[in-house]
Short mmCIF file of C-alpha atoms in Angstrom, two decimals:
data_model
loop_
_atom_site.label_atom_id
_atom_site.label_comp_id
_atom_site.label_asym_id
_atom_site.label_seq_id
_atom_site.Cartn_x
_atom_site.Cartn_y
_atom_site.Cartn_z
CA MET A 1 13.47 4.09 15.44
CA GLU A 2 12.17 7.35 14.09
CA ASN A 3 8.67 5.96 13.95
CA LYS A 4 8.88 4.66 17.46
CA THR A 5 9.87 8.05 18.76
CA ASP A 6 7.17 9.77 16.78
CA THR A 7 4.50 7.45 18.09
CA LYS A 8 5.64 8.07 21.63
CA GLU A 9 5.63 11.81 21.22
CA LYS A 10 2.21 11.92 19.64
CA SER A 11 0.54 10.53 22.73
CA PHE A 12 1.69 13.38 24.93
CA ASP A 13 1.19 16.98 23.95
CA PHE A 14 4.37 18.73 25.00
CA SER A 15 2.86 22.11 24.30
CA MET A 16 0.70 21.68 27.38
CA ILE A 17 3.79 21.81 29.61
CA LYS A 18 3.74 25.58 29.78
CA SER A 19 0.10 25.96 30.72
CA SER A 20 0.28 22.96 32.98
CA LEU A 21 3.28 24.26 34.93
CA ASN A 22 1.88 27.76 35.12
CA SER A 23 -1.53 26.59 36.38
CA SER A 24 0.04 24.27 38.88
CA MET A 25 2.31 26.96 40.23
CA GLU A 26 -0.37 29.63 40.26
CA GLN A 27 -2.47 27.29 42.32
CA ASP A 28 0.34 26.93 44.83
CA ASP A 29 0.86 30.68 44.79
CA ILE A 30 4.31 30.49 43.28
CA SER A 31 4.10 33.93 41.75
CA VAL A 32 5.92 37.18 42.22
CA SER A 33 4.14 39.12 44.94
CA GLU A 34 4.30 42.83 45.62
CA ASP A 35 6.11 41.99 48.81
CA LEU A 36 8.78 40.02 46.98
CA VAL A 37 9.27 42.86 44.50
CA LYS A 38 9.61 45.32 47.37
CA LYS A 39 12.10 43.18 49.22
CA THR A 40 14.13 42.66 46.08
CA MET A 41 14.18 46.34 45.25
CA ASN A 42 15.20 47.14 48.81
CA LEU A 43 18.07 44.70 48.48
CA ILE A 44 19.14 46.35 45.28
CA LYS A 45 19.07 49.85 46.71
CA PRO A 46 22.42 50.79 48.22
CA GLN A 47 20.96 51.60 51.63
CA ALA A 48 19.98 47.96 51.97
CA ASP A 49 23.60 47.21 52.87
CA SER A 50 23.28 49.12 56.10
CA ASN A 51 19.92 47.65 56.98
CA PRO A 52 20.15 43.92 57.55
CA SER A 53 16.45 43.62 58.39
CA ILE A 54 15.63 44.05 54.73
CA THR A 55 17.27 40.76 53.94
CA SER A 56 15.29 38.80 56.47
CA ASN A 57 13.73 36.71 53.73
CA ASN A 58 17.13 35.42 52.89
CA HIS A 59 17.31 33.80 56.30
CA LYS A 60 19.74 30.92 56.09
CA TRP A 61 21.38 31.82 52.85
CA LYS A 62 22.54 35.37 53.34
CA SER A 63 22.38 36.30 56.98
CA LYS A 64 25.67 34.71 57.90
CA LEU A 65 27.60 36.42 55.16
CA ASN A 66 29.81 38.70 57.20
CA PHE A 67 30.58 36.25 59.94
CA THR A 68 31.26 33.45 57.51
CA ASN A 69 33.58 35.43 55.30
CA VAL A 70 35.58 36.75 58.22
CA ALA A 71 35.75 33.35 59.88
CA ALA A 72 36.69 31.65 56.61
CA ALA A 73 39.42 34.21 55.96
CA VAL A 74 40.87 33.70 59.45
CA LEU A 75 40.74 29.95 59.03
CA LEU A 76 42.40 30.07 55.65
CA VAL A 77 45.18 32.32 56.90
CA PHE A 78 45.75 29.87 59.73
CA LEU A 79 45.83 26.88 57.39
CA ILE A 80 48.13 28.60 54.96
CA GLY A 81 50.49 29.51 57.76
CA THR A 82 50.55 25.94 58.99
CA VAL A 83 51.04 24.50 55.54
CA ALA A 84 53.81 26.94 54.75
CA GLY A 85 55.54 26.17 58.03
CA LYS A 86 55.28 22.46 57.46
CA ASN A 87 56.60 22.83 53.95
CA LEU A 88 59.52 24.88 55.14
CA LEU A 89 60.55 22.31 57.68
CA ASP A 90 59.85 19.25 55.64
CA ASN A 91 61.14 20.02 52.25
CA ASN A 92 63.51 22.78 51.41
CA MET A 93 63.57 21.73 47.81
CA ASN A 94 59.86 22.20 47.50
CA MET A 95 60.06 25.65 48.96
CA ALA A 96 62.80 26.52 46.56
CA LYS A 97 60.55 25.52 43.73
CA LYS A 98 57.65 27.48 45.14
CA ASP A 99 59.69 30.62 45.48
CA ASP A 100 61.28 30.25 42.14
CA ARG A 101 58.29 31.49 40.23
CA ILE A 102 60.35 32.71 37.35
CA ALA A 103 61.19 29.25 36.09
CA PRO A 104 58.39 26.81 36.72
CA GLU A 105 58.87 25.02 33.48
CA ILE A 106 60.25 21.78 32.22
CA GLY A 107 63.46 20.54 33.69
CA GLU A 108 62.68 21.75 37.16
CA SER A 109 60.38 19.02 38.12
CA LEU A 110 60.57 18.00 41.70
CA ALA A 111 59.96 14.88 43.63
CA SER A 112 56.45 14.49 44.85
CA TYR A 113 55.83 16.19 48.05
CA ASP A 114 53.23 15.71 50.59
CA VAL A 115 52.01 17.81 53.34
CA ALA A 116 50.03 15.02 54.82
CA GLN A 117 47.25 15.23 57.24
CA GLU A 118 47.80 17.28 60.28
CA ASP A 119 46.34 16.20 63.55
CA ASN A 120 44.04 19.13 63.58
CA GLY A 121 43.05 19.20 59.97
CA ASP A 122 42.79 17.17 56.84
CA TYR A 123 44.42 19.39 54.34
CA GLN A 124 46.81 17.86 51.93
CA VAL A 125 48.94 19.23 49.21
CA VAL A 126 50.22 16.62 46.85
CA ASP A 127 52.24 17.30 43.82
CA ASP A 128 51.43 14.38 41.60
CA MET A 129 51.60 15.94 38.20
CA ALA A 130 52.85 13.49 35.67
CA SER A 131 55.56 14.70 33.42
CA THR A 132 55.80 15.63 29.81
CA ASP A 133 58.58 13.52 28.48
CA GLY A 134 59.51 12.96 32.04
CA ASN A 135 60.01 16.67 32.67
CA SER A 136 56.79 18.38 33.25
CA PRO A 137 55.71 21.75 34.42
CA LEU A 138 54.39 21.37 37.87
CA VAL A 139 50.85 21.62 38.91
CA THR A 140 49.89 21.02 42.46
CA ASP A 141 47.00 18.80 43.18
CA ALA A 142 45.26 20.14 46.19
CA THR A 143 42.57 18.66 48.25
CA GLY A 144 41.44 21.07 50.86
CA GLY A 145 43.70 23.69 52.32
CA GLY A 146 43.73 27.35 51.62
CA GLY A 147 44.86 29.39 48.70
CA LEU A 148 48.21 31.00 48.77
CA ASP A 149 46.82 34.41 49.36
CA GLY A 150 43.93 33.25 51.44
CA LYS A 151 41.42 35.17 49.41
CA LEU A 152 37.90 34.02 48.85
CA PRO A 153 36.09 34.54 45.60
CA MET A 154 35.24 38.17 45.22
CA ASP A 155 31.73 38.16 43.90
CA SER A 156 29.58 38.56 46.93
CA THR A 157 26.42 37.53 45.15
CA THR A 158 27.28 33.91 44.82
CA SER A 159 25.62 31.02 46.52
CA SER A 160 28.68 30.66 48.65
CA GLU A 161 28.14 33.94 50.40
CA GLY A 162 25.66 32.64 52.86
CA ALA A 163 27.42 29.41 53.46
CA THR A 164 27.82 28.00 56.89
CA MET A 165 31.16 27.74 58.57
CA GLU A 166 31.41 24.12 57.46
CA GLU A 167 30.80 25.09 53.89
CA ALA A 168 33.35 27.85 54.11
CA MET A 169 35.83 25.26 55.29
CA GLU A 170 34.90 22.98 52.45
CA GLU A 171 35.17 25.84 50.02
CA SER A 172 38.88 25.62 49.86
CA GLY A 173 41.30 25.40 47.03
CA LEU A 174 44.35 27.00 45.60
CA THR A 175 44.91 30.03 43.50
CA PHE A 176 45.85 29.80 39.86
CA SER A 177 49.32 31.21 40.48
CA TYR A 178 49.96 28.71 43.22
CA LEU A 179 48.79 25.78 41.14
CA THR A 180 50.83 26.69 38.11
CA ASN A 181 53.70 28.51 39.73
CA LEU A 182 53.04 31.29 37.28
CA GLU A 183 53.02 35.00 37.94
CA TYR A 184 51.98 37.67 35.51
CA SER A 185 55.58 38.87 35.29
CA ASP A 186 56.49 35.49 33.74
CA VAL A 187 54.01 35.93 30.94
CA GLU A 188 55.12 36.83 27.45
CA SER A 189 51.71 36.80 25.84
CA LEU A 190 48.15 36.33 26.95
CA GLU A 191 45.22 35.93 24.61
CA VAL A 192 41.55 35.39 25.19
CA TYR A 193 39.07 33.62 22.94
CA TYR A 194 35.32 33.86 23.29
CA TYR A 195 32.20 33.43 21.24
CA MET A 196 30.23 36.30 19.82
CA ASP A 197 27.50 35.89 17.23
CA ASN A 198 28.53 32.31 16.57
CA SER A 199 32.12 33.16 15.79
CA VAL A 200 35.20 33.00 17.94
CA ILE A 201 36.75 36.33 18.82
CA ASN A 202 40.38 36.54 19.74
CA LYS A 203 41.86 39.41 21.75
CA ASP A 204 45.35 40.06 22.95
CA LEU A 205 45.26 40.72 26.67
CA SER A 206 49.01 40.90 27.19
CA LEU A 207 48.73 44.48 28.38
CA LYS A 208 46.17 43.43 30.93
CA LYS A 209 48.01 40.35 32.15
CA GLU A 210 48.37 41.69 35.68
CA GLU A 211 44.63 42.34 35.94
CA VAL A 212 43.86 38.91 34.48
CA PHE A 213 46.10 37.22 37.04
CA ASP A 214 44.62 39.29 39.83
CA LEU A 215 41.16 38.19 38.74
CA LEU A 216 42.07 34.51 38.37
CA ASN A 217 43.75 34.49 41.75
CA LEU A 218 40.62 35.75 43.43
CA TYR A 219 38.98 32.40 42.81
CA LEU A 220 40.10 29.33 44.67
CA LEU A 221 40.33 26.28 42.47
CA ASP A 222 39.28 22.87 43.73
CA GLU A 223 40.17 19.93 41.58
CA VAL A 224 37.34 17.59 40.66
CA ASN A 225 37.62 14.15 39.21
CA VAL A 226 35.52 14.50 36.08
CA SER A 227 36.27 14.35 32.41
CA PRO A 228 37.16 17.73 30.97
CA GLU A 229 34.28 19.48 29.26
CA GLU A 230 34.55 20.16 25.58
CA GLU A 231 32.53 23.33 25.83
CA TRP A 232 33.95 26.60 26.99
CA VAL A 233 32.88 30.22 27.10
CA TYR A 234 36.27 31.83 27.49
CA LYS A 235 39.64 30.37 26.63
CA LEU A 236 42.78 32.02 27.91
CA SER A 237 46.05 31.13 26.27
CA ILE A 238 49.03 32.04 28.41
CA VAL A 239 52.53 31.80 27.04
CA PRO A 240 55.19 32.36 29.68
CA SER A 241 58.90 32.64 29.15
CA GLY A 242 59.43 28.96 29.94
CA LEU A 243 58.83 25.89 27.84
CA SER A 244 55.13 25.43 28.48
CA ILE A 245 51.89 26.92 27.29
CA TYR A 246 48.99 27.21 29.69
CA THR A 247 45.44 27.17 28.40
CA ILE A 248 42.52 27.87 30.69
CA TYR A 249 39.10 26.82 29.49
CA ILE A 250 36.33 28.53 31.42
CA GLY A 251 32.91 26.97 31.02
CA ASN A 252 30.85 25.37 33.73
CA ASP A 253 34.12 24.24 35.24
CA ILE A 254 37.64 25.46 34.75
CA ASN A 255 40.04 23.29 32.81
CA ILE A 256 43.70 24.06 32.90
CA SER A 257 45.79 22.51 30.21
CA ILE A 258 49.55 22.58 30.21
CA GLU A 259 51.33 21.83 27.02
CA SER A 260 54.93 21.71 26.11
CA LYS A 261 55.79 24.36 23.52
CA THR A 262 57.45 21.68 21.50
CA SER A 263 54.29 19.59 21.24
CA SER A 264 52.41 21.84 18.90
CA SER A 265 53.23 19.77 15.86
CA THR A 266 50.52 17.37 14.78
CA ASN A 267 52.45 14.15 15.07
CA VAL A 268 53.10 14.18 18.76
CA ASP A 269 51.44 11.95 21.23
CA GLU A 270 49.14 14.37 22.98
CA SER A 271 48.76 12.23 26.04
CA LYS A 272 52.44 12.62 26.74
CA ASN A 273 52.66 16.31 26.07
CA GLN A 274 49.47 17.74 27.37
CA PHE A 275 47.85 17.66 30.76
CA ARG A 276 44.40 18.82 31.46
CA ARG A 277 42.86 19.11 34.86
CA THR A 278 39.41 20.16 35.85
CA PHE A 279 38.68 22.49 38.71
CA LYS A 280 35.59 23.96 40.29
CA VAL A 281 35.30 27.45 41.64
CA SER A 282 32.41 28.49 43.81
CA ASP A 283 31.15 31.10 41.35
CA VAL A 284 32.32 30.44 37.85
CA GLU A 285 29.54 32.68 36.56
CA GLY A 286 30.93 35.58 38.59
CA LEU A 287 34.37 34.90 37.17
CA LYS A 288 32.99 34.99 33.65
CA ILE A 289 31.17 38.24 34.27
CA GLN A 290 34.29 39.88 35.68
CA LEU A 291 36.44 38.53 32.88
CA ASP A 292 33.98 39.88 30.39
CA GLN A 293 34.23 43.31 32.05
CA LEU A 294 37.99 43.11 31.93
CA ILE A 295 38.03 42.13 28.26
CA ASN A 296 35.76 44.99 27.32
CA ALA A 297 37.33 47.61 29.57
CA LYS A 298 39.36 50.19 27.70
CA MET B 1 4.42 44.43 25.34
CA GLN B 2 7.26 42.30 26.68
CA GLU B 3 9.16 42.68 23.41
CA ASP B 4 8.71 46.47 23.48
CA ASN B 5 9.99 46.67 27.02
CA GLN B 6 12.84 44.36 26.24
CA SER B 7 14.09 46.31 23.26
CA ARG B 8 13.70 49.59 25.16
CA ILE B 9 15.67 48.31 28.14
CA LYS B 10 18.25 46.72 25.88
CA GLU B 11 18.70 49.98 24.04
CA GLU B 12 19.07 51.91 27.27
CA ILE B 13 21.61 49.46 28.61
CA LEU B 14 23.62 49.41 25.43
CA TYR B 15 23.61 53.08 24.62
CA GLY B 16 23.35 54.45 28.13
CA ASP B 17 22.06 57.72 29.39
CA GLU B 18 24.16 60.86 29.24
CA ASP B 19 22.77 62.12 32.53
CA THR B 20 24.56 60.02 35.12
CA SER B 21 22.73 61.68 38.00
CA LEU B 22 19.68 59.77 36.88
CA GLY B 23 21.63 56.51 36.64
CA LYS B 24 20.55 54.97 39.92
CA ASP B 25 16.86 55.70 39.48
CA LYS B 26 17.02 54.51 35.92
CA GLU B 27 18.70 51.29 36.94
CA GLU B 28 16.04 50.65 39.54
CA PHE B 29 13.40 51.34 36.97
CA GLU B 30 15.04 48.91 34.58
CA ILE B 31 15.21 46.21 37.23
CA GLU B 32 11.57 46.77 38.11
CA SER B 33 10.65 46.49 34.44
CA LEU B 34 12.60 43.25 34.18
CA ILE B 35 10.88 41.91 37.28
CA GLN B 36 7.54 42.88 35.82
CA ASP B 37 8.27 41.18 32.51
CA TYR B 38 10.23 38.13 33.62
CA GLY B 39 9.74 37.89 37.38
CA ASN B 40 7.34 34.96 37.25
CA ASP B 41 9.53 33.09 34.79
CA VAL B 42 12.57 33.59 37.02
CA LEU B 43 10.73 32.57 40.19
CA ARG B 44 9.10 29.54 38.63
CA VAL B 45 12.22 28.29 36.88
CA ALA B 46 14.08 28.66 40.17
CA TYR B 47 11.33 26.73 41.91
CA MET B 48 11.59 23.92 39.38
CA TYR B 49 15.20 23.45 40.46
CA VAL B 50 15.23 24.18 44.18
CA LYS B 51 11.75 22.73 44.78
CA ASP B 52 10.97 25.03 47.66
CA LYS B 53 9.01 28.25 47.45
CA ASP B 54 11.00 30.20 50.04
CA VAL B 55 14.29 29.13 48.55
CA ALA B 56 13.00 30.00 45.08
CA GLN B 57 12.28 33.50 46.39
CA ASP B 58 15.82 33.71 47.72
CA VAL B 59 17.14 32.67 44.33
CA PHE B 60 14.85 35.23 42.70
CA GLN B 61 16.32 38.00 44.85
CA ASP B 62 19.82 36.80 44.20
CA VAL B 63 19.23 36.74 40.46
CA PHE B 64 18.02 40.32 40.34
CA LEU B 65 20.79 41.42 42.67
CA LYS B 66 23.29 39.91 40.24
CA VAL B 67 21.47 41.52 37.35
CA SER B 68 21.58 44.94 38.99
CA LYS B 69 25.28 44.59 39.69
CA ASN B 70 26.09 43.43 36.20
CA LEU B 71 23.59 45.26 34.08
CA ASP B 72 26.31 47.45 32.65
CA THR B 73 28.24 44.40 31.47
CA PHE B 74 25.33 43.08 29.45
CA ARG B 75 26.58 43.22 25.87
CA GLY B 76 23.36 42.54 24.06
CA ALA B 77 24.82 39.49 22.33
CA SER B 78 21.83 37.56 23.57
CA SER B 79 18.38 38.68 24.58
CA ILE B 80 17.82 39.95 28.09
CA LYS B 81 15.52 37.03 28.70
CA THR B 82 18.25 34.57 27.72
CA TRP B 83 20.70 36.35 29.99
CA LEU B 84 18.26 36.34 32.89
CA ILE B 85 17.37 32.69 32.48
CA ARG B 86 21.02 31.78 32.28
CA ILE B 87 21.69 33.56 35.57
CA THR B 88 18.58 31.95 37.08
CA ILE B 89 19.54 28.41 36.14
CA ASN B 90 23.13 28.90 37.28
CA THR B 91 22.10 30.51 40.54
CA SER B 92 19.63 27.71 41.24
CA LYS B 93 22.24 25.07 40.51
CA ASP B 94 24.82 26.88 42.61
CA TYR B 95 22.33 26.88 45.42
CA LEU B 96 21.69 23.18 45.10
CA LYS B 97 25.41 22.49 45.16
CA SER B 98 25.95 24.26 48.45
CA ALA B 99 26.80 22.05 51.38
CA TRP B 100 24.29 23.90 53.49
CA THR B 101 21.46 22.93 51.20
CA ARG B 102 22.59 19.35 51.07
CA ARG B 103 22.59 19.12 54.83
CA VAL B 104 19.48 21.04 55.71
CA PHE B 105 16.97 20.28 52.98
CA PRO B 106 15.77 16.81 52.20
CA ILE B 107 13.93 18.64 49.45
CA SER B 108 12.96 15.90 47.07
CA ASP B 109 11.55 13.54 49.68
CA HIS B 110 9.61 16.26 51.36
CA HIS B 111 8.27 17.51 48.09
CA GLU B 112 7.30 14.05 46.89
CA ARG B 113 5.36 13.43 50.07
CA THR B 114 3.61 16.78 49.81
CA LEU B 115 2.65 16.18 46.23
CA LYS B 116 1.37 12.70 46.89
CA ALA B 117 -0.68 13.86 49.85
CA LYS B 118 -2.15 16.70 47.89
CA ASP B 119 -2.85 14.50 44.92
CA LEU B 120 -4.83 12.11 47.05
CA ILE B 121 -7.25 14.75 48.24
CA SER B 122 -7.56 16.45 44.91
CA ASN B 123 -10.75 15.70 43.05
CA ILE B 124 -9.89 17.69 40.02
CA GLU B 125 -8.34 15.62 37.32
CA ARG B 126 -6.75 18.59 35.62
CA GLU B 127 -5.04 19.74 38.77
CA GLU B 128 -3.70 16.28 39.31
CA THR B 129 -2.41 16.11 35.78
CA ASN B 130 -0.70 19.47 36.18
CA LYS B 131 0.96 18.39 39.36
CA ILE B 132 2.12 15.13 37.92
CA ILE B 133 3.62 16.95 34.96
CA ARG B 134 5.29 19.44 37.28
CA ALA B 135 6.69 16.73 39.53
CA THR B 136 7.88 14.72 36.56
CA VAL B 137 9.66 17.68 34.97
CA MET B 138 11.18 18.52 38.34
CA GLU B 139 12.59 15.04 38.70
CA LEU B 140 14.20 14.99 35.27
CA PRO B 141 18.01 14.93 35.23
CA GLY B 142 19.41 18.45 35.18
CA LYS B 143 20.45 18.65 31.53
CA TYR B 144 17.04 17.42 30.35
CA LYS B 145 15.17 19.69 32.74
CA ASP B 146 17.20 22.65 31.43
CA VAL B 147 16.09 22.16 27.85
CA ILE B 148 12.48 21.18 28.59
CA LEU B 149 11.99 24.29 30.73
CA CYS B 150 13.69 26.59 28.26
CA PHE B 151 11.91 25.23 25.21
CA TYR B 152 8.43 24.40 26.40
CA PHE B 153 8.02 26.59 29.47
CA LEU B 154 9.94 29.68 28.46
CA ASP B 155 9.35 29.45 24.70
CA MET B 156 13.02 29.99 23.96
CA SER B 157 14.46 29.12 20.58
CA ILE B 158 17.18 26.51 20.12
CA LYS B 159 19.68 29.31 19.57
CA GLU B 160 18.64 31.13 22.73
CA ILE B 161 18.83 27.92 24.74
CA ALA B 162 22.30 27.26 23.39
CA GLN B 163 23.35 30.75 24.50
CA ALA B 164 21.74 30.40 27.90
CA LEU B 165 23.26 27.02 28.63
CA ASN B 166 26.62 27.61 26.95
CA VAL B 167 26.28 24.62 24.71
CA LYS B 168 26.11 24.14 20.97
CA GLU B 169 22.79 24.20 19.16
CA GLY B 170 23.25 20.58 18.13
CA THR B 171 23.67 19.62 21.77
CA VAL B 172 20.45 21.41 22.63
CA LYS B 173 18.60 19.55 19.89
CA SER B 174 19.86 16.15 20.93
CA ARG B 175 19.21 16.83 24.61
CA LEU B 176 15.72 18.03 23.79
CA SER B 177 15.01 14.93 21.80
CA ARG B 178 16.20 12.65 24.59
CA ALA B 179 14.42 14.74 27.21
CA LYS B 180 11.11 14.35 25.39
CA ILE B 181 11.51 10.59 25.26
CA LYS B 182 12.47 10.51 28.93
CA LEU B 183 9.55 12.69 29.95
CA LYS B 184 7.15 10.69 27.86
CA GLU B 185 8.37 7.45 29.43
CA LYS B 186 8.01 8.84 32.94
CA LEU B 187 4.50 10.11 32.27
CA GLU B 188 3.37 6.91 30.60
CA GLY B 189 0.37 5.54 32.40
CA ARG B 190 0.25 8.38 34.92
CA ILE B 191 -1.82 10.87 32.96
#
């Protein structure tokens, strides 16, 4: 096998990739021009904000920023209002659970609830979280719909900023607090883990729990049906006053794991005591940058 | 030259400047230096993902906008180049994921046609070879393209690639090995 691979690799000189790509792109004039540098620097300068003509090169991607964000915000507020109204009418028990943010933990599991498709929209909120030992913390599975607070991701430099109206509509999801029924006031301890110089650093962020929740709730989470990634850049371990531990793995996606506090021993069946769901946010890189700032802020 | 600039900029970012009144100008100067040193790399890597020159320029601007906004958060745990390339790859991928792009750009088809047409009229064997290599690298699956570009195009080390892509060094090595086989197979008989 080794030999086969070696033979294959010998016939193509991989070191020519660099010169080959560079020559090819130079020939097609894919190089940084003075004009591009100027435009970029103009964008970076603060006065660029008040002069939209500077961003003309960003035609489709950036020019619709203001309109899109405003329109998306209005739409989300509308959707949230409708969903909340529907919930209120349809299921008082569900609303009771939603309001009771102090005790989202085991023992308060509710029957599945659906806010099924409205005539004028296709949002759906389905609580289909399986239970830990039959009594699980609740996590709401959301497809479409707006976040509880209707906020869009904060970082305005993401690819989502120039999205069309349709994309803004697609870019829906729910906030972390809504999904987990957790508020910062419920949290007893909050720790972050991250890599630095090949070792894992652990910091207690309990004193910054409000800021961490504010940050997390700025990003709308959309569940995706993929296997959870093993790799993460930041891991947040949140221990609330209830019976569950929440772990958020932030890598290319966001994985939220909910574990019963009683399942920490090694002989438990993990599949029964731990749930892990994968979510996408529109700008996970922005989230990481802001989290990094928060971790390092004094 | 690039290394000198890099360590100077890194030092300035990490240790700062006491005179905050000069902060803005200094930041602009730093960004310009980064563009000078890594601009082509950023633009060309972006192009290899988005496959369109204008869009690559948009990504380029977005990358340096992000860099300017977040320069003060750069910890120096990795090199500036690694940081920049990481932002470039992520921004390019973000762009490709956007619904707008999916709807408006039939990028690959268009690009394939352009390349084939150009290849036909090209009489220079070298040029053809270069274009075939470029097209083949461009069409590699994302995770293989990431490592091939970082290792062979950007001369990054395994450690730097691991930092840029947020994966373990072992993962980089195995992906690189598979990517080479894949690339070799795709180029077989074409050059």
